[in-house]
Tab-separated table of C-alpha atoms in Angstrom:
chain	number	residue	atom	x	y	z
A	282	MET	CA	53.235	10.702	28.525
A	283	THR	CA	56.349	8.465	28.006
A	284	ARG	CA	56.466	5.454	25.775
A	285	CYS	CA	56.606	3.303	29.035
A	286	GLN	CA	53.145	4.631	30.162
A	287	ALA	CA	51.785	4.277	26.590
A	288	TYR	CA	52.657	0.685	26.547
A	289	ALA	CA	51.094	-0.205	29.892
A	290	GLN	CA	48.037	1.993	29.050
A	291	PHE	CA	47.914	0.080	25.832
A	292	VAL	CA	47.944	-3.466	27.670
A	293	GLU	CA	45.277	-2.089	30.007
A	294	ARG	CA	42.775	-0.287	27.500
A	295	GLU	CA	43.224	-2.815	24.801
A	296	VAL	CA	44.603	-5.930	25.160
A	297	LEU	CA	43.144	-7.061	28.528
A	298	PRO	CA	39.603	-5.891	27.640
A	299	LEU	CA	39.956	-7.981	24.246
A	300	VAL	CA	40.936	-10.958	26.421
A	301	GLU	CA	38.137	-10.651	28.783
A	302	LYS	CA	35.693	-10.314	25.778
A	303	ASN	CA	36.885	-13.083	23.730
A	304	VAL	CA	37.577	-15.602	26.615
A	305	ASP	CA	34.699	-14.540	28.568
A	306	VAL	CA	36.609	-14.146	31.981
A	307	LYS	CA	36.980	-11.179	34.259
A	308	LEU	CA	40.331	-10.157	35.358
A	309	THR	CA	40.959	-8.762	38.837
A	310	ARG	CA	41.765	-5.238	39.373
A	311	ASN	CA	43.810	-5.975	42.454
A	312	PRO	CA	47.518	-5.327	41.689
A	313	ASP	CA	48.430	-8.284	43.918
A	314	GLY	CA	46.392	-10.600	42.049
A	315	ARG	CA	48.224	-9.400	38.605
A	316	ALA	CA	51.497	-10.359	37.017
A	317	THR	CA	53.502	-9.215	34.062
A	318	MET	CA	56.282	-11.190	32.233
A	319	GLY	CA	58.611	-10.855	29.414
A	320	LEU	CA	61.758	-11.841	27.689
A	321	SER	CA	64.444	-9.746	26.732
A	322	SER	CA	62.986	-6.253	25.803
A	323	SER	CA	59.477	-7.508	26.809
A	324	GLY	CA	61.144	-8.545	30.227
A	325	VAL	CA	61.959	-4.769	30.965
A	326	ALA	CA	58.798	-3.507	29.553
A	327	ALA	CA	57.010	-5.935	32.082
A	328	PHE	CA	59.137	-4.575	34.795
A	329	THR	CA	58.385	-0.807	33.338
A	330	MET	CA	54.525	-1.606	33.848
A	331	ALA	CA	54.905	-2.385	37.379
A	332	TRP	CA	57.210	0.630	37.996
A	333	PHE	CA	55.028	3.028	36.556
A	334	TYR	CA	51.703	1.444	37.688
A	335	PRO	CA	52.097	-0.166	41.197
A	336	ASP	CA	48.350	0.429	41.445
A	337	LEU	CA	48.016	-2.436	38.709
A	338	TYR	CA	50.717	-4.590	38.851
A	339	HIS	CA	52.809	-6.065	41.788
A	340	ARG	CA	54.281	-9.352	40.432
A	341	VAL	CA	56.761	-9.531	37.562
A	342	LEU	CA	58.850	-12.250	35.715
A	343	ALA	CA	61.416	-11.745	33.250
A	344	PHE	CA	63.861	-13.966	31.270
A	345	SER	CA	67.232	-11.793	30.126
A	346	PRO	CA	65.317	-8.491	30.820
A	347	THR	CA	66.966	-5.591	28.896
A	348	MET	CA	67.861	-3.414	31.622
A	349	VAL	CA	70.192	-1.291	29.318
A	350	ASN	CA	70.242	1.524	27.137
A	351	GLN	CA	68.385	-0.163	24.504
A	352	GLN	CA	66.014	2.715	23.334
A	353	TRP	CA	65.225	4.087	19.819
A	354	PRO	CA	64.346	6.662	19.103
A	355	HIS	CA	65.842	8.480	22.345
A	356	ASP	CA	63.625	9.520	24.972
A	357	PRO	CA	64.943	12.384	27.194
A	358	SER	CA	62.881	11.485	30.104
A	359	LEU	CA	65.009	8.329	30.339
A	360	ARG	CA	68.369	9.213	28.554
A	361	GLY	CA	70.031	5.999	29.528
A	362	GLY	CA	66.812	3.663	28.969
A	363	ALA	CA	66.412	0.993	31.540
A	364	TRP	CA	70.012	1.306	32.535
A	365	GLU	CA	68.654	4.190	34.537
A	366	TYR	CA	66.733	1.763	36.711
A	367	HIS	CA	69.795	0.723	38.562
A	368	SER	CA	72.577	3.046	37.480
A	369	ALA	CA	73.596	6.562	36.820
A	370	TRP	CA	73.510	7.666	33.138
A	371	THR	CA	77.097	7.749	31.823
A	372	GLY	CA	76.538	11.071	29.975
A	373	PRO	CA	76.405	14.546	31.369
A	374	ALA	CA	74.601	15.139	34.609
A	375	THR	CA	71.276	16.357	34.100
A	376	PRO	CA	67.955	15.882	35.842
A	377	ASN	CA	66.398	12.373	35.518
A	378	LEU	CA	62.783	11.918	35.828
A	379	ILE	CA	60.719	9.812	38.203
A	380	SER	CA	56.785	9.404	38.525
A	381	LYS	CA	55.139	11.162	41.261
A	382	ALA	CA	51.252	10.481	41.390
A	383	GLY	CA	51.408	9.479	37.721
A	384	VAL	CA	53.067	12.918	36.716
A	385	LEU	CA	56.954	12.846	35.315
A	386	THR	CA	58.890	15.042	37.628
A	387	PRO	CA	62.834	15.690	37.854
A	388	ALA	CA	64.621	13.544	40.465
A	389	GLU	CA	66.917	14.937	43.066
A	390	PRO	CA	69.765	14.669	42.830
A	391	PRO	CA	70.324	15.035	39.118
A	392	GLY	CA	70.996	11.629	37.405
A	393	LEU	CA	69.916	9.511	40.385
A	394	PRO	CA	68.772	6.026	39.043
A	395	LEU	CA	65.205	5.253	39.370
A	396	ILE	CA	65.151	2.641	41.925
A	397	VAL	CA	67.580	4.436	44.040
A	398	ALA	CA	65.615	7.753	43.926
A	399	ALA	CA	62.199	6.420	44.686
A	400	PRO	CA	60.420	4.986	47.735
A	401	THR	CA	60.220	1.149	47.585
A	402	LYS	CA	57.323	0.043	45.437
A	403	PRO	CA	55.149	-3.234	46.154
A	404	ILE	CA	56.995	-5.170	43.268
A	405	ARG	CA	57.972	-8.590	43.358
A	406	PHE	CA	60.308	-9.362	40.773
A	407	TRP	CA	61.856	-12.821	39.576
A	408	PHE	CA	64.595	-12.389	36.854
A	409	PHE	CA	67.239	-14.220	35.203
A	410	GLY	CA	70.508	-13.547	33.508
A	411	GLY	CA	73.149	-15.691	31.916
A	412	ASP	CA	76.963	-15.247	31.890
A	413	GLN	CA	76.804	-15.283	28.152
A	414	ASP	CA	74.166	-12.853	27.758
A	415	LEU	CA	74.324	-10.181	25.248
A	416	PHE	CA	77.367	-7.501	25.274
A	417	TYR	CA	78.179	-4.697	22.945
A	418	PRO	CA	81.849	-3.673	22.965
A	419	ASN	CA	80.466	-1.745	19.973
A	420	PRO	CA	82.535	1.352	18.572
A	421	THR	CA	79.002	2.884	17.511
A	422	ILE	CA	77.597	2.719	21.097
A	423	PRO	CA	80.491	3.348	23.492
A	424	ASP	CA	78.048	4.540	26.198
A	425	GLY	CA	78.940	1.780	28.809
A	426	MET	CA	75.383	0.992	29.217
A	427	HIS	CA	75.027	-2.202	26.830
A	428	ASP	CA	76.024	-5.026	28.923
A	429	TRP	CA	73.183	-7.208	29.841
A	430	THR	CA	75.000	-9.666	32.347
A	431	LEU	CA	76.421	-6.459	34.092
A	432	SER	CA	73.026	-4.877	34.115
A	433	ASN	CA	71.254	-7.547	35.827
A	434	ALA	CA	73.907	-8.047	38.509
A	435	LEU	CA	73.540	-4.210	39.200
A	436	MET	CA	69.662	-4.485	39.086
A	437	ALA	CA	69.794	-7.259	41.646
A	438	LYS	CA	72.305	-4.869	43.875
A	439	VAL	CA	70.004	-2.064	43.884
A	440	LEU	CA	66.827	-4.136	44.536
A	441	ALA	CA	68.637	-5.712	47.679
A	442	GLU	CA	69.820	-2.236	48.964
A	443	LYS	CA	66.220	-0.887	48.784
A	444	GLY	CA	64.836	-3.981	50.510
A	445	TYR	CA	62.559	-5.201	47.337
A	446	HIS	CA	61.147	-8.930	47.253
A	447	TYR	CA	63.194	-10.197	44.396
A	448	GLN	CA	65.132	-13.267	43.326
A	449	PHE	CA	67.662	-13.183	40.703
A	450	LEU	CA	68.876	-16.191	39.054
A	451	PHE	CA	72.513	-15.913	37.689
A	452	VAL	CA	73.246	-19.015	35.377
A	453	ARG	CA	76.293	-20.102	33.716
A	454	ASN	CA	76.826	-21.349	30.148
A	455	ALA	CA	73.364	-19.474	29.551
A	456	LYS	CA	73.084	-17.128	26.592
A	457	HIS	CA	70.165	-14.340	26.031
A	458	VAL	CA	66.552	-15.605	26.619
A	459	ASP	CA	68.118	-19.106	27.104
A	460	ARG	CA	65.536	-21.835	26.473
A	461	PRO	CA	66.966	-24.570	28.151
A	462	THR	CA	66.968	-22.341	31.215
A	463	ILE	CA	63.576	-21.039	30.877
A	464	ALA	CA	62.393	-24.543	30.621
A	465	GLN	CA	63.788	-25.746	33.820
A	466	THR	CA	63.185	-22.460	35.920
A	467	LEU	CA	59.680	-21.322	34.674
A	468	PRO	CA	57.694	-23.690	36.993
A	469	SER	CA	59.534	-22.542	40.222
A	470	ALA	CA	59.731	-19.123	38.968
A	471	LEU	CA	56.184	-18.910	38.685
A	472	GLU	CA	55.491	-20.524	42.156
A	473	TRP	CA	58.003	-17.887	43.698
A	474	VAL	CA	56.121	-14.687	42.005
A	475	TRP	CA	52.830	-15.871	43.091
A	476	LYS	CA	54.106	-16.829	46.753
A	477	GLY	CA	51.603	-15.347	49.363
A	478	TYR	CA	48.717	-14.960	47.055
A	479	PRO	CA	45.613	-16.744	48.424
A	480	ILE	CA	44.278	-19.770	46.696
A	481	PRO	CA	40.594	-19.300	46.268
């Protein structure tokens, strides 16, 4: 089991049952009625939950998601971290892994990005990135996979090419997890994420 899967299972098995118990509410098991949301690293974690568990989550909202190679310790199943959702790993070509029926198996051809390699999933994804988001021209990590602004643009490109329902908001003069942007966009983002869901 990867850390991606472990996180989703932790939320499912520990967090949500505790919420149901303490708040006295029954949460739906219908994936179309469930959403995940996050900022920065928790933004990519939210997308990862829907990616590996589309039977549990169909709707995702993320502000400055970390779609870069930001993992520690190194996970060989996703050598380039979340960068490999949208783009090939910049290192030597070796098989990447995709999830088939809950089992991680090698993708074909080796190194093909996850979204490109897999059939389109029922994920509705809203995310924002700023033109002043994080970037690492850092000699200690010269892997070419640490530019948040570029990674979000590449993510939007592959989602469009695969026919996903997504909305990418590119914001000028916005920094990483930009608070004024969140305040201005959260209401409309929530409306977009929940579009099509029946009101009881």
